[in-house]
GROMACS .gro file of C-alpha atoms in nm:
model
  325
    1MET     CA    1   5.909  -1.852   0.237
    2LEU     CA    2   6.062  -1.982   0.529
    3ALA     CA    3   6.372  -1.815   0.444
    4SER     CA    4   6.177  -1.496   0.567
    5VAL     CA    5   6.145  -1.645   0.893
    6ASN     CA    6   6.423  -1.744   0.986
    7ARG     CA    7   6.496  -1.730   1.334
    8VAL     CA    8   6.653  -1.870   1.648
    9ARG     CA    9   6.489  -2.101   1.915
   10ASP     CA   10   6.498  -2.116   2.177
   11ASN     CA   11   6.357  -2.231   2.515
   12ILE     CA   12   6.024  -2.055   2.519
   13GLY     CA   13   5.829  -2.358   2.403
   14VAL     CA   14   5.514  -2.360   2.228
   15GLN     CA   15   5.172  -2.254   2.343
   16ILE     CA   16   4.958  -2.497   2.295
   17ARG     CA   17   4.529  -2.366   2.361
   18PHE     CA   18   4.290  -2.666   2.287
   19LEU     CA   19   3.949  -2.485   2.195
   20LEU     CA   20   3.696  -2.666   2.364
   21GLY     CA   21   3.259  -2.632   2.321
   22PRO     CA   22   2.990  -2.756   2.075
   23ALA     CA   23   2.823  -2.664   1.790
   24GLY     CA   24   2.795  -2.247   1.811
   25SER     CA   25   3.006  -2.187   2.119
   26GLY     CA   26   3.174  -1.912   1.912
   27LYS     CA   27   3.553  -2.191   1.822
   28THR     CA   28   3.583  -2.098   1.471
   29PHE     CA   29   3.462  -1.739   1.563
   30GLN     CA   30   3.674  -1.726   1.826
   31CYS     CA   31   3.992  -1.821   1.558
   32LEU     CA   32   3.875  -1.636   1.296
   33SER     CA   33   3.925  -1.298   1.489
   34GLU     CA   34   4.251  -1.425   1.668
   35VAL     CA   35   4.340  -1.438   1.238
   36ARG     CA   36   4.234  -1.107   1.130
   37ASP     CA   37   4.428  -0.942   1.434
   38ALA     CA   38   4.755  -1.117   1.334
   39LEU     CA   39   4.733  -0.999   1.001
   40ARG     CA   40   4.643  -0.619   1.078
   41GLN     CA   41   4.899  -0.590   1.373
   42SER     CA   42   5.149  -0.753   1.109
   43PRO     CA   43   5.065  -0.800   0.730
   44GLU     CA   44   5.458  -0.936   0.662
   45GLY     CA   45   5.585  -1.174   0.909
   46PRO     CA   46   5.622  -1.515   0.933
   47PRO     CA   47   5.413  -1.803   0.841
   48LEU     CA   48   4.975  -1.784   0.971
   49ILE     CA   49   4.824  -2.186   0.925
   50PHE     CA   50   4.481  -2.291   0.934
   51LEU     CA   51   4.411  -2.576   0.926
   52ALA     CA   52   4.137  -2.703   0.810
   53PRO     CA   53   3.953  -2.996   0.630
   54LYS     CA   54   4.008  -3.025   0.244
   55GLN     CA   55   3.671  -2.983   0.182
   56ALA     CA   56   3.591  -2.615   0.421
   57THR     CA   57   3.928  -2.434   0.332
   58PHE     CA   58   3.680  -2.225   0.099
   59GLN     CA   59   3.478  -2.131   0.389
   60ILE     CA   60   3.694  -2.052   0.602
   61GLU     CA   61   3.857  -1.848   0.348
   62ARG     CA   62   3.458  -1.653   0.291
   63GLN     CA   63   3.397  -1.627   0.649
   64LEU     CA   64   3.760  -1.456   0.751
   65LEU     CA   65   3.697  -1.201   0.476
   66GLY     CA   66   3.327  -1.184   0.538
   67ASP     CA   67   3.315  -0.909   0.733
   68GLY     CA   68   3.526  -0.708   0.478
   69SER     CA   69   3.768  -0.570   0.753
   70LEU     CA   70   4.058  -0.748   0.604
   71ALA     CA   71   4.068  -0.677   0.201
   72GLY     CA   72   4.326  -0.976   0.183
   73TYR     CA   73   4.656  -1.142   0.215
   74THR     CA   74   4.962  -1.328   0.183
   75ARG     CA   75   5.110  -1.396   0.494
   76LEU     CA   76   4.772  -1.638   0.563
   77GLN     CA   77   4.793  -1.999   0.423
   78ILE     CA   78   4.473  -2.209   0.488
   79SER     CA   79   4.560  -2.496   0.420
   80SER     CA   80   4.520  -2.919   0.463
   81PHE     CA   81   4.735  -3.177   0.564
   82GLU     CA   82   4.791  -3.268   0.214
   83ARG     CA   83   4.891  -2.937   0.146
   84LEU     CA   84   5.084  -2.835   0.418
   85ALA     CA   85   5.273  -3.145   0.350
   86ASN     CA   86   5.340  -2.988   0.046
   87PHE     CA   87   5.443  -2.720   0.175
   88VAL     CA   88   5.738  -2.823   0.379
   89LEU     CA   89   5.875  -3.063   0.146
   90ASP     CA   90   5.862  -2.774  -0.113
   91GLU     CA   91   6.044  -2.524   0.123
   92LEU     CA   92   6.311  -2.790   0.386
   93ALA     CA   93   6.288  -3.030   0.094
   94PRO     CA   94   6.296  -2.965  -0.277
   95GLU     CA   95   6.512  -3.256  -0.421
   96SER     CA   96   6.281  -3.345  -0.711
   97ARG     CA   97   6.097  -3.679  -0.629
   98GLU     CA   98   5.873  -3.868  -0.858
   99TRP     CA   99   5.504  -3.884  -0.682
  100LEU     CA  100   5.307  -4.178  -0.847
  101SER     CA  101   4.988  -4.049  -0.899
  102GLU     CA  102   4.589  -4.253  -0.831
  103GLU     CA  103   4.606  -4.328  -1.188
  104GLY     CA  104   4.907  -4.478  -1.209
  105ARG     CA  105   4.841  -4.609  -0.920
  106VAL     CA  106   4.532  -4.801  -1.012
  107MET     CA  107   4.760  -4.917  -1.310
  108VAL     CA  108   5.038  -5.048  -1.073
  109LEU     CA  109   4.816  -5.236  -0.900
  110ARG     CA  110   4.576  -5.422  -1.181
  111ALA     CA  111   4.926  -5.519  -1.318
  112LEU     CA  112   5.044  -5.744  -0.931
  113LEU     CA  113   4.651  -5.828  -0.929
  114ALA     CA  114   4.755  -6.028  -1.280
  115ARG     CA  115   5.145  -6.097  -1.154
  116ARG     CA  116   4.999  -6.198  -0.824
  117HIS     CA  117   4.701  -6.366  -0.876
  118SER     CA  118   4.788  -6.743  -0.758
  119GLU     CA  119   4.956  -6.614  -0.449
  120LEU     CA  120   4.542  -6.449  -0.353
  121ARG     CA  121   4.299  -6.690  -0.123
  122VAL     CA  122   3.981  -6.445  -0.095
  123PHE     CA  123   4.016  -6.263  -0.374
  124ARG     CA  124   4.153  -6.525  -0.625
  125SER     CA  125   3.805  -6.514  -0.808
  126THR     CA  126   3.754  -6.087  -0.816
  127ALA     CA  127   4.098  -6.027  -0.873
  128ARG     CA  128   4.063  -5.941  -1.296
  129LEU     CA  129   3.710  -5.804  -1.288
  130PRO     CA  130   3.693  -5.431  -1.397
  131GLY     CA  131   3.701  -5.169  -1.116
  132PHE     CA  132   3.906  -5.428  -0.837
  133ALA     CA  133   4.185  -5.237  -0.853
  134GLN     CA  134   4.029  -4.892  -0.743
  135GLN     CA  135   3.866  -5.067  -0.484
  136ILE     CA  136   4.264  -5.249  -0.324
  137SER     CA  137   4.331  -4.854  -0.410
  138VAL     CA  138   4.117  -4.713  -0.173
  139LEU     CA  139   4.176  -4.957   0.077
  140LEU     CA  140   4.557  -4.930   0.041
  141ARG     CA  141   4.563  -4.595   0.073
  142GLU     CA  142   4.347  -4.621   0.417
  143LEU     CA  143   4.603  -4.851   0.532
  144GLN     CA  144   4.872  -4.654   0.451
  145GLN     CA  145   4.665  -4.360   0.685
  146GLN     CA  146   4.622  -4.597   0.935
  147GLN     CA  147   5.015  -4.638   0.851
  148LEU     CA  148   4.951  -4.979   0.922
  149SER     CA  149   5.249  -5.225   0.782
  150PRO     CA  150   5.237  -5.533   0.566
  151GLU     CA  151   5.421  -5.691   0.842
  152ARG     CA  152   5.180  -5.526   1.069
  153LEU     CA  153   4.874  -5.730   0.830
  154ILE     CA  154   5.087  -6.033   0.862
  155ASP     CA  155   5.094  -6.074   1.234
  156LEU     CA  156   4.765  -6.006   1.253
  157ALA     CA  157   4.682  -6.280   0.980
  158THR     CA  158   4.875  -6.527   1.170
  159ASP     CA  159   4.678  -6.508   1.503
  160SER     CA  160   4.438  -6.814   1.515
  161ARG     CA  161   4.191  -6.614   1.759
  162ALA     CA  162   4.066  -6.505   1.400
  163PRO     CA  163   3.803  -6.592   1.148
  164VAL     CA  164   3.994  -6.831   0.853
  165ALA     CA  165   3.813  -6.606   0.616
  166LEU     CA  166   3.924  -6.280   0.797
  167ARG     CA  167   4.288  -6.434   0.774
  168ASP     CA  168   4.275  -6.512   0.451
  169LYS     CA  169   4.141  -6.200   0.349
  170LEU     CA  170   4.482  -6.000   0.618
  171HIS     CA  171   4.706  -6.250   0.398
  172ASP     CA  172   4.535  -6.103   0.053
  173VAL     CA  173   4.612  -5.719   0.187
  174ALA     CA  174   4.929  -5.802   0.269
  175LEU     CA  175   5.060  -6.000   0.033
  176LEU     CA  176   4.906  -5.670  -0.247
  177LEU     CA  177   5.122  -5.351  -0.003
  178ARG     CA  178   5.410  -5.525  -0.038
  179ALA     CA  179   5.426  -5.609  -0.366
  180TYR     CA  180   5.332  -5.280  -0.406
  181LEU     CA  181   5.578  -5.111  -0.200
  182ASP     CA  182   5.832  -5.303  -0.344
  183TRP     CA  183   5.778  -5.217  -0.640
  184LEU     CA  184   5.784  -4.868  -0.611
  185ARG     CA  185   6.129  -4.906  -0.416
  186ALA     CA  186   6.241  -5.068  -0.718
  187ASN     CA  187   6.113  -4.809  -0.971
  188ASN     CA  188   6.303  -4.526  -0.716
  189LEU     CA  189   5.904  -4.374  -0.686
  190HIS     CA  190   5.705  -4.271  -0.381
  191ASP     CA  191   5.323  -4.310  -0.360
  192ALA     CA  192   5.140  -3.926  -0.291
  193GLN     CA  193   4.958  -4.072  -0.031
  194GLU     CA  194   5.336  -4.088   0.114
  195ARG     CA  195   5.376  -3.734   0.170
  196LEU     CA  196   5.225  -3.643   0.538
  197ASP     CA  197   5.458  -3.913   0.597
  198ALA     CA  198   5.747  -3.796   0.475
  199ALA     CA  199   5.716  -3.398   0.581
  200ALA     CA  200   5.701  -3.558   0.893
  201LYS     CA  201   6.007  -3.699   0.896
  202VAL     CA  202   6.180  -3.388   0.727
  203LEU     CA  203   6.051  -3.144   0.991
  204ARG     CA  204   6.207  -3.453   1.270
  205ALA     CA  205   6.534  -3.468   1.123
  206LEU     CA  206   6.554  -3.037   1.162
  207PRO     CA  207   6.801  -2.988   1.401
  208ARG     CA  208   6.701  -2.703   1.663
  209GLN     CA  209   6.888  -2.438   1.590
  210SER     CA  210   6.778  -2.448   1.237
  211GLY     CA  211   6.693  -2.081   1.212
  212ILE     CA  212   6.324  -2.179   1.082
  213GLY     CA  213   6.023  -2.081   1.327
  214GLY     CA  214   5.739  -1.804   1.433
  215PHE     CA  215   5.448  -1.959   1.263
  216GLN     CA  216   5.092  -1.940   1.410
  217LEU     CA  217   4.858  -2.200   1.368
  218TRP     CA  218   4.491  -2.248   1.404
  219MET     CA  219   4.284  -2.587   1.343
  220ASP     CA  220   3.953  -2.641   1.321
  221GLY     CA  221   3.641  -2.879   1.165
  222PHE     CA  222   3.811  -3.234   1.218
  223ALA     CA  223   3.622  -3.485   1.434
  224GLU     CA  224   3.894  -3.752   1.303
  225MET     CA  225   4.226  -3.734   1.236
  226THR     CA  226   4.440  -4.021   1.126
  227PRO     CA  227   4.791  -4.120   1.281
  228GLN     CA  228   4.945  -3.932   0.984
  229GLU     CA  229   4.862  -3.626   0.999
  230LEU     CA  230   4.882  -3.647   1.442
  231GLN     CA  231   5.271  -3.684   1.386
  232LEU     CA  232   5.297  -3.497   1.052
  233LEU     CA  233   5.074  -3.199   1.349
  234ALA     CA  234   5.317  -3.327   1.604
  235ALA     CA  235   5.614  -3.299   1.473
  236PHE     CA  236   5.550  -2.916   1.288
  237MET     CA  237   5.439  -2.812   1.639
  238PRO     CA  238   5.840  -2.685   1.745
  239LEU     CA  239   5.789  -2.486   1.452
  240CYS     CA  240   5.536  -2.253   1.645
  241GLU     CA  241   5.561  -1.970   1.837
  242ARG     CA  242   5.153  -2.042   2.006
  243ALA     CA  243   4.838  -2.298   1.865
  244THR     CA  244   4.493  -2.321   1.877
  245LEU     CA  245   4.333  -2.676   1.827
  246ALA     CA  246   3.919  -2.643   1.822
  247PHE     CA  247   3.759  -2.911   1.908
  248CYS     CA  248   3.340  -2.984   1.888
  249LEU     CA  249   3.316  -3.104   2.243
  250ASP     CA  250   3.032  -3.061   2.495
  251ALA     CA  251   3.178  -2.929   2.864
  252ASP     CA  252   2.998  -3.286   3.011
  253ALA     CA  253   3.258  -3.529   2.740
  254VAL     CA  254   3.515  -3.337   2.826
  255ALA     CA  255   3.475  -3.434   3.133
  256ASP     CA  256   3.336  -3.793   3.153
  257GLN     CA  257   3.615  -4.084   3.075
  258ASN     CA  258   3.445  -4.319   3.051
  259ALA     CA  259   3.185  -4.192   2.834
  260SER     CA  260   3.028  -4.537   2.661
  261TRP     CA  261   3.110  -4.551   2.260
  262LEU     CA  262   2.749  -4.505   2.158
  263SER     CA  263   2.786  -4.154   2.304
  264LEU     CA  264   2.733  -3.907   2.039
  265TRP     CA  265   3.102  -3.649   2.143
  266SER     CA  266   3.286  -4.002   2.155
  267VAL     CA  267   3.431  -3.993   1.800
  268VAL     CA  268   3.605  -3.636   1.852
  269ALA     CA  269   3.658  -3.695   2.212
  270GLN     CA  270   3.896  -3.997   2.087
  271THR     CA  271   4.095  -3.784   1.880
  272TYR     CA  272   4.123  -3.457   2.124
  273ARG     CA  273   4.298  -3.759   2.385
  274ARG     CA  274   4.472  -3.877   2.111
  275CYS     CA  275   4.581  -3.561   1.971
  276SER     CA  276   4.646  -3.407   2.328
  277GLN     CA  277   4.816  -3.745   2.381
  278GLU     CA  278   5.055  -3.629   2.094
  279LEU     CA  279   5.139  -3.303   2.160
  280ALA     CA  280   5.229  -3.326   2.504
  281ALA     CA  281   5.527  -3.567   2.418
  282VAL     CA  282   5.632  -3.307   2.206
  283PRO     CA  283   5.911  -3.119   2.435
  284GLY     CA  284   5.882  -2.740   2.575
  285THR     CA  285   5.466  -2.804   2.485
  286ARG     CA  286   5.298  -2.575   2.690
  287ILE     CA  287   4.881  -2.693   2.671
  288ASP     CA  288   4.621  -2.459   2.811
  289ILE     CA  289   4.226  -2.610   2.737
  290LYS     CA  290   3.941  -2.362   2.699
  291VAL     CA  291   3.608  -2.489   2.753
  292LEU     CA  292   3.316  -2.235   2.591
  293GLU     CA  293   2.961  -2.295   2.769
  294ARG     CA  294   2.670  -2.214   2.472
  295ASP     CA  295   2.556  -1.825   2.466
  296PRO     CA  296   2.228  -1.773   2.404
  297SER     CA  297   2.392  -1.464   2.300
  298ARG     CA  298   2.591  -1.550   2.062
  299THR     CA  299   2.497  -1.883   1.959
  300ARG     CA  300   2.487  -1.936   1.512
  301PHE     CA  301   2.115  -2.126   1.630
  302GLU     CA  302   1.908  -1.799   1.652
  303ASN     CA  303   1.601  -2.014   1.559
  304PRO     CA  304   1.512  -2.151   1.914
  305ILE     CA  305   1.364  -2.391   1.828
  306LEU     CA  306   1.715  -2.539   1.677
  307ALA     CA  307   1.920  -2.357   1.967
  308THR     CA  308   1.669  -2.625   2.196
  309ILE     CA  309   1.759  -2.941   1.990
  310GLU     CA  310   2.137  -2.832   1.994
  311ASN     CA  311   2.127  -2.760   2.316
  312HIS     CA  312   1.955  -3.136   2.469
  313TRP     CA  313   2.099  -3.339   2.119
  314THR     CA  314   2.259  -3.574   2.350
  315ALA     CA  315   1.901  -3.604   2.602
  316PRO     CA  316   1.589  -3.500   2.373
  317SER     CA  317   1.363  -3.569   2.722
  318ALA     CA  318   1.535  -3.327   2.891
  319SER     CA  319   1.429  -2.997   2.709
  320GLY     CA  320   1.111  -3.036   2.871
  321ALA     CA  321   0.853  -2.999   2.579
  322ALA     CA  322   0.832  -3.122   2.212
  323VAL     CA  323   0.984  -2.954   1.927
  324PRO     CA  324   0.689  -2.832   1.708
  325ALA     CA  325   0.692  -3.051   1.381
   0.00000   0.00000   0.00000
């Protein structure tokens, strides 16, 4: 696939557009319209990438084909970050890697819990309970997504300001994570959770004159993004000619840098700011911000009651009238 998009990347840079607006303002509609236009203009060419949460990819595909203007496509990939990482590794690093499955991960953790049982402080009494290895697997996955290393956990565990119970728990988690990573290295295996990190590393190692590029990228549907996902996105961006990233944000929330963390927009606003900062650091990027306002003539909330609720979601008293039951 990548062989068909060879071109020498120049110094024009990447045009990144942030598309911001509340629910129903037309962000997804605009992204899909641009994808359809690109497919109609050129059914063949460099891949078009549409990034969406894993659970939303089928819905995006249905919306794309729902108006009947496209009979199908081969150029577009509607992907989660996991599938994007697989695409990068398959195309740019096709050497064989042994990936440990989730079932294998739990089996290894179960053995490590039994082997390191006496060194645990908090988990010693529960280490051999049924299902505990699965719980530890979920915890370690979240730590890997946040790129927290055993060394960082040990530093936190030795902080005298933290409660003793928390320090002991951090000690146990750091011990298990270190033991697990050491086991992987000793057996020349890779954890499936490392795919995003591995793909980002491969992309960062590409020489500028590699001749690979010409992608167009759209992203929609993310309220939160892990550090792994942000780094993969930033590493992939130099391969793109242009990118559109949509976030569900009210115009006031975009402008308010000191909004309370209790605000309903807080999580998305933090994600948007982290993403914009990460991408602004990519050499050659040009960032544009477009804010979509509410437009009653083309909102998804055709029911006036639902439209009123959405419009005053963060300030119910501003509606001036009670919403009928």
